[in-house]
Short mmCIF file of N, CA and C in Angstrom, two decimals:
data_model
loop_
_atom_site.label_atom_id
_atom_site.label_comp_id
_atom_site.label_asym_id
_atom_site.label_seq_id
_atom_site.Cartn_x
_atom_site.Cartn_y
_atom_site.Cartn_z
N UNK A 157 -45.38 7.69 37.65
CA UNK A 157 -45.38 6.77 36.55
C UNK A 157 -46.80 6.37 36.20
N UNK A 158 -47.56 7.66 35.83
CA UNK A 158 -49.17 6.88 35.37
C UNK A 158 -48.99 7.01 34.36
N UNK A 159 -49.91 5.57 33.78
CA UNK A 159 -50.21 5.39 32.59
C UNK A 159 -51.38 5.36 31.88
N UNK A 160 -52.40 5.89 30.79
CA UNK A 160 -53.19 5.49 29.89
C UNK A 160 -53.70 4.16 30.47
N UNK A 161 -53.51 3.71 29.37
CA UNK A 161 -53.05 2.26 28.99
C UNK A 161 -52.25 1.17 29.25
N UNK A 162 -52.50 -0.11 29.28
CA UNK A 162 -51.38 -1.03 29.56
C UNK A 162 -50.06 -1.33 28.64
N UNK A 163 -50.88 -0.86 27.39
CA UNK A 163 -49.75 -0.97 25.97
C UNK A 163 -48.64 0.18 26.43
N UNK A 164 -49.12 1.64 26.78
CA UNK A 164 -47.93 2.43 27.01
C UNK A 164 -46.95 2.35 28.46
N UNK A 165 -47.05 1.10 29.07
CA UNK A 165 -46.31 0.60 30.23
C UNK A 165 -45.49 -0.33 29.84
N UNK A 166 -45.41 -0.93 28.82
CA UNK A 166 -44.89 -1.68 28.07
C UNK A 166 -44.25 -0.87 27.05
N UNK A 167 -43.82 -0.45 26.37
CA UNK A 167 -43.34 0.29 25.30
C UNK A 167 -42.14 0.88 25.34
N UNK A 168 -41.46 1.13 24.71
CA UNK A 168 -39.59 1.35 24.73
C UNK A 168 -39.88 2.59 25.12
N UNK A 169 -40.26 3.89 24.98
CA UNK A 169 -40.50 4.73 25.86
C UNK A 169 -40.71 5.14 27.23
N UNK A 170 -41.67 4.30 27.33
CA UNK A 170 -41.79 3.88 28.83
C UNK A 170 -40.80 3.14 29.66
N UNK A 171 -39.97 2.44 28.98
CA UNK A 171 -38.86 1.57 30.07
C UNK A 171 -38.31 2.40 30.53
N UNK A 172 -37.66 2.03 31.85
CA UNK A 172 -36.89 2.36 32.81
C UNK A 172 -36.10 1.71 33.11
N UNK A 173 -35.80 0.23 31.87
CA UNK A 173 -34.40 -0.36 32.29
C UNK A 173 -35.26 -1.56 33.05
N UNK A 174 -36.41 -1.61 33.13
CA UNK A 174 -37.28 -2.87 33.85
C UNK A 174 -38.59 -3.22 32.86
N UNK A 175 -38.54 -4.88 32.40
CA UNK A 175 -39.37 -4.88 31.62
C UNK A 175 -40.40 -5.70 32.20
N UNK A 176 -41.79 -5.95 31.49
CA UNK A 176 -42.38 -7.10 32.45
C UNK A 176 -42.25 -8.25 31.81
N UNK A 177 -41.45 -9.04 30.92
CA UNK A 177 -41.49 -9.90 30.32
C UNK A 177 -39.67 -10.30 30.73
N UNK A 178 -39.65 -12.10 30.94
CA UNK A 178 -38.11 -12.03 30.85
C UNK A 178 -37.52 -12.27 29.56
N UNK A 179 -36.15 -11.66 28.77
CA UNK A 179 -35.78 -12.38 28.20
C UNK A 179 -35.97 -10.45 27.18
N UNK A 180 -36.58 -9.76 27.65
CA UNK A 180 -36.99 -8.38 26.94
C UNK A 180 -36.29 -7.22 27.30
N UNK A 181 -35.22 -7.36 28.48
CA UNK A 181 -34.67 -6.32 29.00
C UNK A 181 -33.75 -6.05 28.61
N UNK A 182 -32.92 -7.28 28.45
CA UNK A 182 -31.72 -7.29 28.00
C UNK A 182 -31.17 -7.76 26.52
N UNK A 183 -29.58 -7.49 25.91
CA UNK A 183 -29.24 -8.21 24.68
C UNK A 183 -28.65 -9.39 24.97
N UNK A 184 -27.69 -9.24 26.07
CA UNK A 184 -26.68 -10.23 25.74
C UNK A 184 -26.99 -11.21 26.92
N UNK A 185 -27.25 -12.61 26.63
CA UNK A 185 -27.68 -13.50 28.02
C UNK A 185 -26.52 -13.80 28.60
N UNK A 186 -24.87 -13.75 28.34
CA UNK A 186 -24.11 -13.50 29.49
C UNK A 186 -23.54 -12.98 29.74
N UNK A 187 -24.37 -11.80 30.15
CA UNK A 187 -24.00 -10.63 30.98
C UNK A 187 -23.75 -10.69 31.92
N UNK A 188 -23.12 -10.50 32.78
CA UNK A 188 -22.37 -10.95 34.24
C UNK A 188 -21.81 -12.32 34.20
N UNK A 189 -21.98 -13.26 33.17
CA UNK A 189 -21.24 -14.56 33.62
C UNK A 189 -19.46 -14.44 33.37
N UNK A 190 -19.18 -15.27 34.02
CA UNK A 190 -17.52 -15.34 33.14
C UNK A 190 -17.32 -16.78 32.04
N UNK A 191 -17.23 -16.12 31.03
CA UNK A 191 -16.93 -17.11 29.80
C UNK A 191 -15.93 -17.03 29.68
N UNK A 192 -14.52 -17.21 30.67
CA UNK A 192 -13.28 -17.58 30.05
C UNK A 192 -13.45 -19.47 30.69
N UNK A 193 -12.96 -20.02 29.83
CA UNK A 193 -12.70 -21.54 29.60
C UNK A 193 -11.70 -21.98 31.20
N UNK A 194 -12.25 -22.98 31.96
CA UNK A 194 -11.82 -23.02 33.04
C UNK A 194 -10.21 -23.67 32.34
N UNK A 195 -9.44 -23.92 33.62
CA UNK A 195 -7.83 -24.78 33.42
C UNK A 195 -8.30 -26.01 32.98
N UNK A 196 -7.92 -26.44 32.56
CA UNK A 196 -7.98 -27.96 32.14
C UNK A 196 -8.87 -28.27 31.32
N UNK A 197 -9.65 -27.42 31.33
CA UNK A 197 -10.99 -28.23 30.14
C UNK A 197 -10.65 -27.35 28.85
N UNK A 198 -11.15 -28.49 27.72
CA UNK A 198 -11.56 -27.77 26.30
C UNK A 198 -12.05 -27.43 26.01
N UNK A 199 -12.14 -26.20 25.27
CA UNK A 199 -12.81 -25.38 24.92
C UNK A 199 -14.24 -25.82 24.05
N UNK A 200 -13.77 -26.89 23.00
CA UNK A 200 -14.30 -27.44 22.21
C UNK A 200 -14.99 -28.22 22.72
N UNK A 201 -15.00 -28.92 23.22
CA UNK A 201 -15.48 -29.66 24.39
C UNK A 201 -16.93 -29.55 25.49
N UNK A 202 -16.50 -28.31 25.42
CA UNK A 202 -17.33 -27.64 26.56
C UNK A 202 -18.62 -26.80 25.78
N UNK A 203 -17.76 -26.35 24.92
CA UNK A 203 -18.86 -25.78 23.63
C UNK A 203 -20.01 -27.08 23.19
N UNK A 204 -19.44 -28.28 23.10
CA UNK A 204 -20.47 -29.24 22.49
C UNK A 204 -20.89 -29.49 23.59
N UNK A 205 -20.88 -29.47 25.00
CA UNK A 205 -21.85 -29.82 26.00
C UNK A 205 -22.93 -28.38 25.92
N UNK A 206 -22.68 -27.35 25.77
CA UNK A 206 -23.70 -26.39 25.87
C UNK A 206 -24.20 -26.76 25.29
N UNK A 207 -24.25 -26.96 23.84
CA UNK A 207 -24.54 -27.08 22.53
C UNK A 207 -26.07 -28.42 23.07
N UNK A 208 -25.42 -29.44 23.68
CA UNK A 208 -26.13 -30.47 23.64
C UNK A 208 -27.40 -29.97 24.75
N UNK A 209 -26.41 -29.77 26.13
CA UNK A 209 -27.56 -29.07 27.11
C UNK A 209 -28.73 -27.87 26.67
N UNK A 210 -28.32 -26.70 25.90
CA UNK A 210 -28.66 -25.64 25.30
C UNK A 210 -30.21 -26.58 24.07
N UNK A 211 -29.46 -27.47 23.37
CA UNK A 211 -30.79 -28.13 22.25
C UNK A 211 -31.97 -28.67 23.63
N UNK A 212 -31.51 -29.82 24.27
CA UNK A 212 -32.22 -30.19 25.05
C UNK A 212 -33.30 -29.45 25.71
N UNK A 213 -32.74 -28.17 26.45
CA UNK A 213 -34.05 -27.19 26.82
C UNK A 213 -34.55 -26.53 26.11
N UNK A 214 -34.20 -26.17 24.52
CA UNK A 214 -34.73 -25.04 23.53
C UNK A 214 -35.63 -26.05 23.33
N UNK A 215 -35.74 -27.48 23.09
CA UNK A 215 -36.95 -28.43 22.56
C UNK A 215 -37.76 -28.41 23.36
N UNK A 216 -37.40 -28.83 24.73
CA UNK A 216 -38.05 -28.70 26.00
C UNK A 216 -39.32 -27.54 26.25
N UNK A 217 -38.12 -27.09 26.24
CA UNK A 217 -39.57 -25.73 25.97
C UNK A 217 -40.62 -25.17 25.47
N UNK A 218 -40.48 -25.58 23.92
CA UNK A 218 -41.34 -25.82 22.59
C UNK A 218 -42.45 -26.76 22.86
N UNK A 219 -41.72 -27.62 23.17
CA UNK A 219 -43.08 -28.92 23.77
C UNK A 219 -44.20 -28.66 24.52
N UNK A 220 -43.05 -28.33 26.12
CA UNK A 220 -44.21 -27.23 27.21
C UNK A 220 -45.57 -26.23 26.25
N UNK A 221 -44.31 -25.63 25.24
CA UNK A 221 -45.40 -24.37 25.06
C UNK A 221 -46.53 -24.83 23.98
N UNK A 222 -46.67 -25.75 23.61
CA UNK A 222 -47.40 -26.97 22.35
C UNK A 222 -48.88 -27.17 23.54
N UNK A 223 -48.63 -27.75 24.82
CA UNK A 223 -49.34 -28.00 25.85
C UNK A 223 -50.17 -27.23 26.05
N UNK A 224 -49.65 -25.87 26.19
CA UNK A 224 -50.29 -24.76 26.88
C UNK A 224 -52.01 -24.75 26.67
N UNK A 225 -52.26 -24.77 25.76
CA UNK A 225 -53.90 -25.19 25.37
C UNK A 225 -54.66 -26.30 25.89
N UNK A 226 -53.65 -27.42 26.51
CA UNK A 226 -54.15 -28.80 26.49
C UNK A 226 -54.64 -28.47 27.65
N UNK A 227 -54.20 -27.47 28.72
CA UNK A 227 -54.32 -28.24 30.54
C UNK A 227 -55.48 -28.02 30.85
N UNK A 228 -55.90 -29.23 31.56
CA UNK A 228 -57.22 -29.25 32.21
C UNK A 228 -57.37 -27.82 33.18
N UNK A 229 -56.25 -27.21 34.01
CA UNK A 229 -57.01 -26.23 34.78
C UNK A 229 -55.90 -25.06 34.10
N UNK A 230 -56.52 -23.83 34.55
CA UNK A 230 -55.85 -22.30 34.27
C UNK A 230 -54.19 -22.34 35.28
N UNK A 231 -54.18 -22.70 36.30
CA UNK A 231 -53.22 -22.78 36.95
C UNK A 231 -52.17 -24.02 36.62
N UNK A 232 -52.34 -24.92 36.03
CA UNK A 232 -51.59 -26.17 35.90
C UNK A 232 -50.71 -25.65 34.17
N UNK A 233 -52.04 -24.67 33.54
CA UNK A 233 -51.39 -23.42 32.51
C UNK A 233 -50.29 -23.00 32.87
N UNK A 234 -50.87 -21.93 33.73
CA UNK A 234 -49.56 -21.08 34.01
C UNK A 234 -48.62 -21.35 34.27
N UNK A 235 -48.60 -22.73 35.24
CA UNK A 235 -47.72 -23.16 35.65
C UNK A 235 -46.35 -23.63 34.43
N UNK A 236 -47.12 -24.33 33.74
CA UNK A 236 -46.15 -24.89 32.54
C UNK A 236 -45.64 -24.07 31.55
N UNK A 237 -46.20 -22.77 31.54
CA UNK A 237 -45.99 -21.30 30.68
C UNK A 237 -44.67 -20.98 31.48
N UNK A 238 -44.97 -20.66 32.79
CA UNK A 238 -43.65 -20.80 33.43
C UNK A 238 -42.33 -21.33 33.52
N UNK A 239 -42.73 -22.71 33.62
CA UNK A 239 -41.48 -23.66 33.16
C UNK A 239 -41.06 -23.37 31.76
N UNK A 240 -41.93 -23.27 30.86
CA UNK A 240 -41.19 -23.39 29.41
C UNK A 240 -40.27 -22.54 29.37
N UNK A 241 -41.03 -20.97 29.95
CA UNK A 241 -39.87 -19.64 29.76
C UNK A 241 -38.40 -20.17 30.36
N UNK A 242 -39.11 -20.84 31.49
CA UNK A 242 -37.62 -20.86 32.18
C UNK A 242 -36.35 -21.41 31.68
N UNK A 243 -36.88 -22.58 30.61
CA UNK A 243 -36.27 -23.45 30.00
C UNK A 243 -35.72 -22.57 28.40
N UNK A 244 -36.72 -21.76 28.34
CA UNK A 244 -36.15 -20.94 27.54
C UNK A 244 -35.10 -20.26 27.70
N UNK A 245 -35.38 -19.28 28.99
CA UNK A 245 -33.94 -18.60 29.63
C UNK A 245 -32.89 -19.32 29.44
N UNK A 246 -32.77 -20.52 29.77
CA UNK A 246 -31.61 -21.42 30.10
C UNK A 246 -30.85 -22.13 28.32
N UNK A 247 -32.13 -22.27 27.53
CA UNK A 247 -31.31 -22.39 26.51
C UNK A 247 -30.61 -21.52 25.86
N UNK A 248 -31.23 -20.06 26.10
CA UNK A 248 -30.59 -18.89 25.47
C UNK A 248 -29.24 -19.19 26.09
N UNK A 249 -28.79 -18.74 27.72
CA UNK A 249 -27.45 -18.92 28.25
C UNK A 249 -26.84 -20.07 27.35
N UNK A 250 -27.11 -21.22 27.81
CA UNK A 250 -26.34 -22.35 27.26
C UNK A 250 -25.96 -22.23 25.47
N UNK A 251 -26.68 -21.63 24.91
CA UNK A 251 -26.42 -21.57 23.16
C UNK A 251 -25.88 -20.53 23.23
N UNK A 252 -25.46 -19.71 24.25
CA UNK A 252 -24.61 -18.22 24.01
C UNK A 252 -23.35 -18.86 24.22
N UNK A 253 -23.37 -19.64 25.44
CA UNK A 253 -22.02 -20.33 26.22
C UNK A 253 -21.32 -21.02 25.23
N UNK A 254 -21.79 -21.99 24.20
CA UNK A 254 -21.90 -22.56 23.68
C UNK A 254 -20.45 -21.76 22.00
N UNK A 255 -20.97 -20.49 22.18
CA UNK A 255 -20.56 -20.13 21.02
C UNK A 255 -18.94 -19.27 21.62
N UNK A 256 -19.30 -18.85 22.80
CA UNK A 256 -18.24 -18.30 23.37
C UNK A 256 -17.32 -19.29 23.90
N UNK A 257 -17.20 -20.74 24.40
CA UNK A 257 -16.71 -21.28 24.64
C UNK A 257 -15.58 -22.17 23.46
N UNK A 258 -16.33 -22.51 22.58
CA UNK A 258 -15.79 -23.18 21.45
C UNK A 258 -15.28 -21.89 20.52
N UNK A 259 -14.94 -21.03 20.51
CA UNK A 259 -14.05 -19.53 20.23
C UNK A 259 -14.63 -19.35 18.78
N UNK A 260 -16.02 -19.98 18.02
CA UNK A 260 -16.34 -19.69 17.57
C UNK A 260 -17.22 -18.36 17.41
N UNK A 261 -18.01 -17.81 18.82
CA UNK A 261 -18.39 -16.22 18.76
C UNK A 261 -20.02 -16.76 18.10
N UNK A 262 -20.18 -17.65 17.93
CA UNK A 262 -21.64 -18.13 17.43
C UNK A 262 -22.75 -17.20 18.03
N UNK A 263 -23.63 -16.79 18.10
CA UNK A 263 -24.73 -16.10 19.12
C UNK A 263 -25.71 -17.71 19.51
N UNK A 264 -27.01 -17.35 20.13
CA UNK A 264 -27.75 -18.27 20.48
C UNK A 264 -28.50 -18.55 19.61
N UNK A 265 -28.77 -17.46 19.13
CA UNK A 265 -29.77 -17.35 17.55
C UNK A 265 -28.87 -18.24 16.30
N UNK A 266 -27.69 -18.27 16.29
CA UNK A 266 -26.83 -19.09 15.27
C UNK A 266 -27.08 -20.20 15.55
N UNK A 267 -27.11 -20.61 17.05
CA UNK A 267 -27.42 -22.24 16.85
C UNK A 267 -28.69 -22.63 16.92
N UNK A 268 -29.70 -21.78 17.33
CA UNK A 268 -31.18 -22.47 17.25
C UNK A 268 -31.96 -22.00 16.28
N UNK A 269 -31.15 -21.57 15.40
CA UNK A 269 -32.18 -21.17 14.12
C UNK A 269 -31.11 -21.66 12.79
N UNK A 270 -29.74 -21.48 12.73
CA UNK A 270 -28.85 -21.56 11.51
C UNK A 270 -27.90 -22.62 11.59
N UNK A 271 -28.30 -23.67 11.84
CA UNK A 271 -27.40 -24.36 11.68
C UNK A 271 -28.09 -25.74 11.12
N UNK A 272 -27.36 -26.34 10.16
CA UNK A 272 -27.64 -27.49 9.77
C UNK A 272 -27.22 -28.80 10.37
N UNK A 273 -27.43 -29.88 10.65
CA UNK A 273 -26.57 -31.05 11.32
C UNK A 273 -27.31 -31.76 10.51
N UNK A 274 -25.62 -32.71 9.58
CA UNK A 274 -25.69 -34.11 8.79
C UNK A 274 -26.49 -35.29 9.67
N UNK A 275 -26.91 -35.81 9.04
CA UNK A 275 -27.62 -36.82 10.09
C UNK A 275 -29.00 -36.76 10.78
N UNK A 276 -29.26 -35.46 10.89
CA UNK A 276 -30.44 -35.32 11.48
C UNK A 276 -32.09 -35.50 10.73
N UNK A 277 -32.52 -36.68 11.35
CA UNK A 277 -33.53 -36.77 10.18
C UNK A 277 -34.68 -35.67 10.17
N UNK A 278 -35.33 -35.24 9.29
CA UNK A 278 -36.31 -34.27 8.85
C UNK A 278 -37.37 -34.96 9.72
N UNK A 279 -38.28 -33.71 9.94
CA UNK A 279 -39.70 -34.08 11.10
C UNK A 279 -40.36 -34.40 9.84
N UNK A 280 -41.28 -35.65 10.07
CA UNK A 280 -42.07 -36.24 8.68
C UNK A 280 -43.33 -35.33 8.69
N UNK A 281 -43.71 -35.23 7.43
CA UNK A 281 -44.93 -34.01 7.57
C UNK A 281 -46.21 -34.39 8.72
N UNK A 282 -46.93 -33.20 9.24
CA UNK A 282 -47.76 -33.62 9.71
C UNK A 282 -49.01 -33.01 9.44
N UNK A 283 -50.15 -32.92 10.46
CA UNK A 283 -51.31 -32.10 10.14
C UNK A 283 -51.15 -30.92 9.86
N UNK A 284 -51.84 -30.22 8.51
CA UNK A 284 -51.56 -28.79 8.24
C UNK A 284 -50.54 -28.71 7.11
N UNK A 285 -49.25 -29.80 7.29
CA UNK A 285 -47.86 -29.83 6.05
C UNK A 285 -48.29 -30.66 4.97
N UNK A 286 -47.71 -29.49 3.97
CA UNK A 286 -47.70 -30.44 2.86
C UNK A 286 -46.66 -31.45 2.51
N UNK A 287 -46.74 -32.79 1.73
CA UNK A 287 -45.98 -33.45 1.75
C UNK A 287 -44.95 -33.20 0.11
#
């Protein structure tokens, strides 16, 4: 497995089904889980807890990754580059769960990019936005 370059170790050619990035290997984030709806609980129900858990770390994460420039040392960096992904991973699952649970079939991408919610107030412009 020699390579050139670092770009052609990375490259859809080059995979072997192992990527170095998480979140790049695969399509579907629950793959191996079981998404049938336990006894007793609702479906609907359970869908709006992903839904809520799933927003919580997709913001979470965003924030972390806002930081990334701020940290006083290279390691206190990485460190928080770390966490964000992780928090990333976890919102992907939870906004997949989310869509499979409530028998809507939503993807993760449906709820963290397409969806509107009444009520939610608009981020007021900031540096850089126009008003």
């Amino acid at each position: 497995m020699g390579f050139d370059t670092a770009y052609e170790a990375i490259t859809e050619e080059a995979d072997d089904g192992h990527r170095w990035a998480f979140g790049t290997g695969f399509d579907d984030p629950l793959a191996g889980v079981d998404t049938t709806v336990p006894e007793g609980a609702d479906g609907t129900d359970l869908g709006a807890y992903c839904l809520m858990l799933g927003d919580d770390a997709l913001v979470m994460s965003h924030r972390l990754q806002q930081w990334l420039a701020r940290a006083p040392e290279l390691e206190e960096e990485t460190a928080l580059a770390n966490i964000a992904l992780d928090l990333l991973g976890q919102a992907r699952l939870l906004l997949a769960r989310a869509g499979a649970a409530d028998g809507t079939s939503r993807g993760e991408d449906d709820y963290a990019f397409g969806r509107l919610e009444r009520g939610v107030p608009q981020r007021p412009p900031g540096r850089g936005q126009r008003r």
